[in-house]
Coordinates of C-alpha atoms in Angstrom, one line a residue:
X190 CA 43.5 51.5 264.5
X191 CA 41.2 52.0 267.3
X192 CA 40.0 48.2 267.2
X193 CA 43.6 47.1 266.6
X194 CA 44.8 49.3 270.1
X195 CA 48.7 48.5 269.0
X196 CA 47.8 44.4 268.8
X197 CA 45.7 44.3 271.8
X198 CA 42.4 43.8 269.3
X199 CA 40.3 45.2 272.7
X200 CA 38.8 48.6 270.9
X201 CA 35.9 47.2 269.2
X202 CA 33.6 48.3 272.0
X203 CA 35.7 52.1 271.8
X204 CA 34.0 53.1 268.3
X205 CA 31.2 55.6 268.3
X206 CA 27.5 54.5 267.5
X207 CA 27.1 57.0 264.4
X208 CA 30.2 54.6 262.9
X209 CA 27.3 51.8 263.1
X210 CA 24.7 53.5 261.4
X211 CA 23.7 52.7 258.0
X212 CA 22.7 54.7 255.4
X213 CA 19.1 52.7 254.8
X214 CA 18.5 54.3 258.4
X215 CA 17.6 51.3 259.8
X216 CA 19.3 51.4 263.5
X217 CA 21.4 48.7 265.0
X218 CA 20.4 47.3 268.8
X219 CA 23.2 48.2 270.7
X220 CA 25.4 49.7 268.2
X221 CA 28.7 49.7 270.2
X222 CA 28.5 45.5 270.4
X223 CA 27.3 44.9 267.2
X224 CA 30.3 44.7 265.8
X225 CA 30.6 41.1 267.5
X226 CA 28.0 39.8 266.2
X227 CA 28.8 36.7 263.2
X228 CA 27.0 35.1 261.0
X229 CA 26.3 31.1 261.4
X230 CA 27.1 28.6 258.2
X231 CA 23.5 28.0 257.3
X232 CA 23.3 31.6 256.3
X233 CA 26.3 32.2 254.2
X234 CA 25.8 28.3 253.1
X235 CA 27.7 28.7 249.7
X236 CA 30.6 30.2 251.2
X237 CA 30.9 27.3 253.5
X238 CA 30.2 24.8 251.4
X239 CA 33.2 26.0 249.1
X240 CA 35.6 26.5 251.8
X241 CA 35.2 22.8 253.3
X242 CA 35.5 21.2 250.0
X243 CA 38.5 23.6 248.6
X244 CA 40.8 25.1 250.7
X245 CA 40.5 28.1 253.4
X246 CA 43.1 30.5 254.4
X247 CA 42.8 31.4 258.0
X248 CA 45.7 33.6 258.1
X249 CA 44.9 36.0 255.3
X250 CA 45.6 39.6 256.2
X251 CA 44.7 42.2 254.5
X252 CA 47.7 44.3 252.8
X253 CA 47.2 47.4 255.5
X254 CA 45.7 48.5 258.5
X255 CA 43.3 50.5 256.2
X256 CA 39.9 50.5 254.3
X257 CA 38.4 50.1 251.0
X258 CA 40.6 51.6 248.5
X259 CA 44.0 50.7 249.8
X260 CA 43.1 46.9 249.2
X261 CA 41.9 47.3 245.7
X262 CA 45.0 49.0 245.2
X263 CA 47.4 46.8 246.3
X264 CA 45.2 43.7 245.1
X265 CA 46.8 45.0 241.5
X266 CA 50.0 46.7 242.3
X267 CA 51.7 45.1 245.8
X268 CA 51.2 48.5 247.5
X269 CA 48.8 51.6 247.8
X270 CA 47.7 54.5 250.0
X271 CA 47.4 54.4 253.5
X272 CA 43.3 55.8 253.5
X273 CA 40.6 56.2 251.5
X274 CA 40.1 59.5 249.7
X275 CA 38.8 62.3 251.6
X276 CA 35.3 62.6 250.3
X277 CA 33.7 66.0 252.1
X278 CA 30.4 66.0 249.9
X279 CA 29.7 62.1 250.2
X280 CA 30.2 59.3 248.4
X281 CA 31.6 58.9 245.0
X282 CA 34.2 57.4 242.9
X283 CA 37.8 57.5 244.0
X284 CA 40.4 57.8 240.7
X285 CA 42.2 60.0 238.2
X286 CA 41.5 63.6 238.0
X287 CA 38.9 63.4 235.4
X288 CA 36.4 61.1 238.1
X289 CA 36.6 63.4 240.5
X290 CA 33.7 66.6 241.2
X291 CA 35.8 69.5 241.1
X292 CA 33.7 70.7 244.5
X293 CA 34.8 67.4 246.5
X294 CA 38.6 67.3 246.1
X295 CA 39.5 63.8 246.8
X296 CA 43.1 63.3 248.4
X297 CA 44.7 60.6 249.9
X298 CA 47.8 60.2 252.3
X299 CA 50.8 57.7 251.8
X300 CA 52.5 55.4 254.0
X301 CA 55.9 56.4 252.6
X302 CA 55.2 60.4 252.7
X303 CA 54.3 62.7 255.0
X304 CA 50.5 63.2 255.5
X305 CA 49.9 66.0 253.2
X306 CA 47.0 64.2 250.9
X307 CA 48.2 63.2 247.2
X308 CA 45.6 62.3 243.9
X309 CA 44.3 58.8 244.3
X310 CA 45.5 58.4 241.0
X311 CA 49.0 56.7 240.6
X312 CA 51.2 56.1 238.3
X313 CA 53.2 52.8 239.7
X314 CA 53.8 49.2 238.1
X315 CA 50.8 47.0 238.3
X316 CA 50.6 42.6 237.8
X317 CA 48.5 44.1 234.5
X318 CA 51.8 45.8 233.4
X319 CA 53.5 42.6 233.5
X320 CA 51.3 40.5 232.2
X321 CA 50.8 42.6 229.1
X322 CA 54.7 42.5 228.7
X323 CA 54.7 38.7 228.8
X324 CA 51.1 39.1 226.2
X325 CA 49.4 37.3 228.8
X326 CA 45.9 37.9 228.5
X327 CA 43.6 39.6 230.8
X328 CA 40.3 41.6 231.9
X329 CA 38.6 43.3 234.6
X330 CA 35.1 42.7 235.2
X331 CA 33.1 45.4 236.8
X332 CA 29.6 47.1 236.6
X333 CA 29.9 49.2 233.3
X334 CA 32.4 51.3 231.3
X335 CA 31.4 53.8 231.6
X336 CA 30.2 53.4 234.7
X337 CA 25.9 53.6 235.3
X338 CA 24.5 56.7 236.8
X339 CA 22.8 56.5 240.4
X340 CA 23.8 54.6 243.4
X341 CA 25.0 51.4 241.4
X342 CA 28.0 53.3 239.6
X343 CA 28.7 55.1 242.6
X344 CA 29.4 51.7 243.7
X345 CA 31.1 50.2 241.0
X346 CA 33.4 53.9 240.8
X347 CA 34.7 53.2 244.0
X348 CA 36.1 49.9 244.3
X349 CA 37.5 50.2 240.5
X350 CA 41.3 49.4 240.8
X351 CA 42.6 50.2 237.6
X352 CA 41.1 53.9 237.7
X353 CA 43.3 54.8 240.2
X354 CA 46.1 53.8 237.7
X355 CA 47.1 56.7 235.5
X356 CA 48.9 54.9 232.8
X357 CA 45.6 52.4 232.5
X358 CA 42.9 54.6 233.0
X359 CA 44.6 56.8 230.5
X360 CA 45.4 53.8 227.6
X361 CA 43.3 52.1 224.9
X362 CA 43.2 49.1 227.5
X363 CA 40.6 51.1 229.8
X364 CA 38.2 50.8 227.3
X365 CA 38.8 47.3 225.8
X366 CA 39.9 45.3 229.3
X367 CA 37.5 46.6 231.8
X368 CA 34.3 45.3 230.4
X369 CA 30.4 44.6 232.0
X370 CA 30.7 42.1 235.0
X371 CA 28.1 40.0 232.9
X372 CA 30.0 39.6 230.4
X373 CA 32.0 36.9 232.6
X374 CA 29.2 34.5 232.0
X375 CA 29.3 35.0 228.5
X376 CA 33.2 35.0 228.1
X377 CA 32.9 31.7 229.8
X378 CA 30.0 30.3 227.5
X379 CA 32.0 31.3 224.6
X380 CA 35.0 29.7 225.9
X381 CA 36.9 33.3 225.4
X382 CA 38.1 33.9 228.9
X383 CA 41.1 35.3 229.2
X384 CA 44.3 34.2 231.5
X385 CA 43.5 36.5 233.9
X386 CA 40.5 37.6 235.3
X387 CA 38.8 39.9 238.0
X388 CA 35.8 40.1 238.7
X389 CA 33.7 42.5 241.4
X390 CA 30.2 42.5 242.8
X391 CA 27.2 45.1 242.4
X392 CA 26.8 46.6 246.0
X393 CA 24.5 44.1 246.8
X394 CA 27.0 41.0 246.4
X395 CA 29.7 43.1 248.3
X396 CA 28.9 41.6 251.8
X397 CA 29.8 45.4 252.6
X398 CA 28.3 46.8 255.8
X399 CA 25.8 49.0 255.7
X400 CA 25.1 49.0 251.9
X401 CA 24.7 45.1 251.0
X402 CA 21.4 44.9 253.1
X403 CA 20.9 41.7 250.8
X404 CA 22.3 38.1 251.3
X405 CA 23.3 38.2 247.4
X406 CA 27.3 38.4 248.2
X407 CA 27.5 34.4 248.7
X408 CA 25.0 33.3 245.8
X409 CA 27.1 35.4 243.4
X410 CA 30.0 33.6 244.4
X411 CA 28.4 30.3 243.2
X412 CA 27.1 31.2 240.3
X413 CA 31.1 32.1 239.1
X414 CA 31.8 28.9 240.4
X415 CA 28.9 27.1 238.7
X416 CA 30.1 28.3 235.5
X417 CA 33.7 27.5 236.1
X418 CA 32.8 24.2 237.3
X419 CA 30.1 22.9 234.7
X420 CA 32.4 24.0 231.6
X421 CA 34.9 20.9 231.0
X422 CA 37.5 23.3 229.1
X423 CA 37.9 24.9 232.2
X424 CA 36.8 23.6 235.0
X425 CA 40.3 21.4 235.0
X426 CA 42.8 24.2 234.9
X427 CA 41.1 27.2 236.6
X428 CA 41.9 28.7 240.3
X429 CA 39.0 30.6 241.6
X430 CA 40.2 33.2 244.5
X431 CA 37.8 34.9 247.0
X432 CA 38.8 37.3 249.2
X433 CA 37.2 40.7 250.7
X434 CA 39.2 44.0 250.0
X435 CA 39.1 44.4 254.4
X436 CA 37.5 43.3 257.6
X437 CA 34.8 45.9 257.3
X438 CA 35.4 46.3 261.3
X439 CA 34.0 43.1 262.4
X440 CA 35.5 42.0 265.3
X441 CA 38.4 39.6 265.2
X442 CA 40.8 38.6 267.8
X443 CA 43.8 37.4 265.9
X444 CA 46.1 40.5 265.6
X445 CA 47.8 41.7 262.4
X446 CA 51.5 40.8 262.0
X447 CA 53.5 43.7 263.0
X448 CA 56.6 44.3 261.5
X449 CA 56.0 42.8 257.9
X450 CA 59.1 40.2 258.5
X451 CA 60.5 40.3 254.9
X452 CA 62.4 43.2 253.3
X453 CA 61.5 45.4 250.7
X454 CA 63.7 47.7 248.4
X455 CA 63.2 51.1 247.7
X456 CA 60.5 52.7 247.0
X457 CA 58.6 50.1 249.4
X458 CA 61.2 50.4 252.4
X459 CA 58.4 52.5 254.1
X460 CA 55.9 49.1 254.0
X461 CA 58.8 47.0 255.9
X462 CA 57.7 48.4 259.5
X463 CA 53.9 48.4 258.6
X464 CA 51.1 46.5 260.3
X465 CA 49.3 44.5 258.1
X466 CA 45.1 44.9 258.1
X467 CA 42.9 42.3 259.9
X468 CA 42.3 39.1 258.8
X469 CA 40.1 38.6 255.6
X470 CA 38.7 35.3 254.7
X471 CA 40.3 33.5 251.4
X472 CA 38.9 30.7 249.3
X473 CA 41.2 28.7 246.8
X474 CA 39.2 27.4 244.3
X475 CA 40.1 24.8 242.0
X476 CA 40.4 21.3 240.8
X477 CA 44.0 20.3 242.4
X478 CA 43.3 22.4 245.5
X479 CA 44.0 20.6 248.6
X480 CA 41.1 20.9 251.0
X481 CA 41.5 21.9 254.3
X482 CA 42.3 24.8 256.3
X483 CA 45.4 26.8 255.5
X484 CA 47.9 28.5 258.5
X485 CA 50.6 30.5 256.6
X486 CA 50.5 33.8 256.8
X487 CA 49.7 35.4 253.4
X488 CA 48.2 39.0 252.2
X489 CA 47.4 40.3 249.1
X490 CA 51.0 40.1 247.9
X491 CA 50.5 36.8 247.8
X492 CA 47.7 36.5 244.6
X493 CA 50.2 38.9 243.2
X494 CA 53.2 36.5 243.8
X495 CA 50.7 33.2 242.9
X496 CA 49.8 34.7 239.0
X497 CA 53.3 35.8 238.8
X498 CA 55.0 32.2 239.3
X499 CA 51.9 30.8 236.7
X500 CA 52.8 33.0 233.9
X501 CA 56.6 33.7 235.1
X502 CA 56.0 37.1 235.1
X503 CA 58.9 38.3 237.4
X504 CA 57.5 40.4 240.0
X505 CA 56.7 43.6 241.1
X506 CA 59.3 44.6 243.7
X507 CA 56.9 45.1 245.9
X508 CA 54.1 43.3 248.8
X509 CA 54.3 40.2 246.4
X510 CA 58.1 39.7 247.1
X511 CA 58.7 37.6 250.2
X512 CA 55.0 36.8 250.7
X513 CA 53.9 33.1 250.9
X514 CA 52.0 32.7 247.4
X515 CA 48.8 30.4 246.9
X516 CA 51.3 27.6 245.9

């Protein structure tokens, strides 16, 4: 909100140093104009490569003017909290009641309610909801299930969607749909992917600030690619997506749209005055893409709103109604 100064994107330089500090310890020249610094094509070469021979959105914002958690949220469900769970003893995984440490309550606040702090555990409609009611297949890829001990499941706890989804966490399908990210590769060798698939990075493949302090984010990428690409039973009919779940505070100077300029029924109504997040890079990934650089303005809603029209799915009455899908 600071950066964003009500459109004016002039508060990068406002932020304290200690918000630049990473957790390796390793200190940042000149903290407070850091955040402008970007990264040239030759390093990040596979994201490049993709993006001029697919298709690039350059108007991709994320769902909120918010962090981590809200965009995992409403990259399955078209809406989400406002902030990431309050986490007073550090960092660990966000989630229904039975995640959390009962010493380090973790609450987050609404955009539709006041700011009292709720469970970041919900129980609202989800695209997984409406694919399993059309028995359209589909999994989650992420680090483990359970998650690993140490540092790595930390990680993989907190950018989880579906465990912040009461009626999945607590269903047979926790245990049978979210599966190893590794087991991708595999699915994919075995020709057994399903119609529907996410899949997250380890920590180091996040491109997150101040904990991927490797370049692995990019090469990760290509190797879902290469597999997608070098299988003929798929190659033909898959769409690859890429996006980040937020800016991570880099600077940008295009502003967020500000009021979201399509209407949305109750219980979203609160979402129709909201500023979208900062702009987040998306890839489009496939066979029939067209290549290029894309200007319409999209958001999270719009993956929702692109499986929904595949599948005709209906929708979910929510960010993915009246957004411009991947079409």
């Amino acid at each position: 909100v600071t950066e964003w100064n009500n459109g004016l994107m002039n508060g990068f330089d406002q932020l304290p140093a200690s918000k630049f500090t990473p957790s390796s310890g390793v200190s940042f020249p000149n903290p407070q104009t850091y955040i402008y610094a970007y990264l040239p094509p030759a390093e990040i070469h596979p994201y490049a490569q993709l993006a001029t021979t697919y298709s690039l959105s350059d108007r991709m914002f994320s769902s909120g003017l918010a962090p981590s958690f809200p965009g995992h949220v409403f990259l399955v469900a078209g809406r989400g909290p406002a902030d990431d769970p309050y986490q007073p003893a550090g960092f660990s995984p966000w989630g229904c009641p039975e995640l959390q440490v009962p010493s380090d309550p973790h609450l987050v606040e609404l955009f539709d309610a006041p700011p009292t702090g709720v469970s970041p555990c919900f129980d609202i409609p989800t695209i997984a909801d409406l694919l399993d009611a059309k028995g359209v297949s589909w999994k989650y890829y992420i680090g483990g299930n359970p998650e690993p001990t140490g540092i790595e499941g930390a990680w993989d706890g907190a950018v989880n969607s579906f465990a912040a989804i009461d009626h999945i966490y607590h269903s047979p399908e926790y245990k049978t749909k979210l599966v190893p990210r590794d087991n991708f590769f595999s699915d994919v060798a075995a020709g057994t992917l399903p119609a529907v698939s996410w899949v997250t990075p380890n920590g180091n493949a996040s491109d997150h600030a101040n904990i991927a302090l490797s370049a692995d984010g990019p090469y990760w990428v290509s190797e879902i690619y290469e597999a997608i690409a070098q299988n003929p039973s798929y190659y033909g009919n898959t769409a690859i997506i890429v996006t980040w779940d937020d800016s991570g505070a880099w600077y940008d100077h295009v502003p967020p749209p500000a009021p979201l300029h399509f209407p949305m029924a109750a219980p979203y109504a609160a979402y129709e005055g909201s500023v979208l997040g900062m702009r987040v890079p998306l890839l489009f990934i496939a066979a029939n893409a067209r290549p290029g650089v894309s200007h319409t303005m999209r958001t999270f809603g719009s993956i929702l709103g692109f499986i929904e029209q595949n599948y005709s799915l209906g929708n979910l009455n929510a960010q993915d109604v009246g957004t411009d899908a991947l079409a």
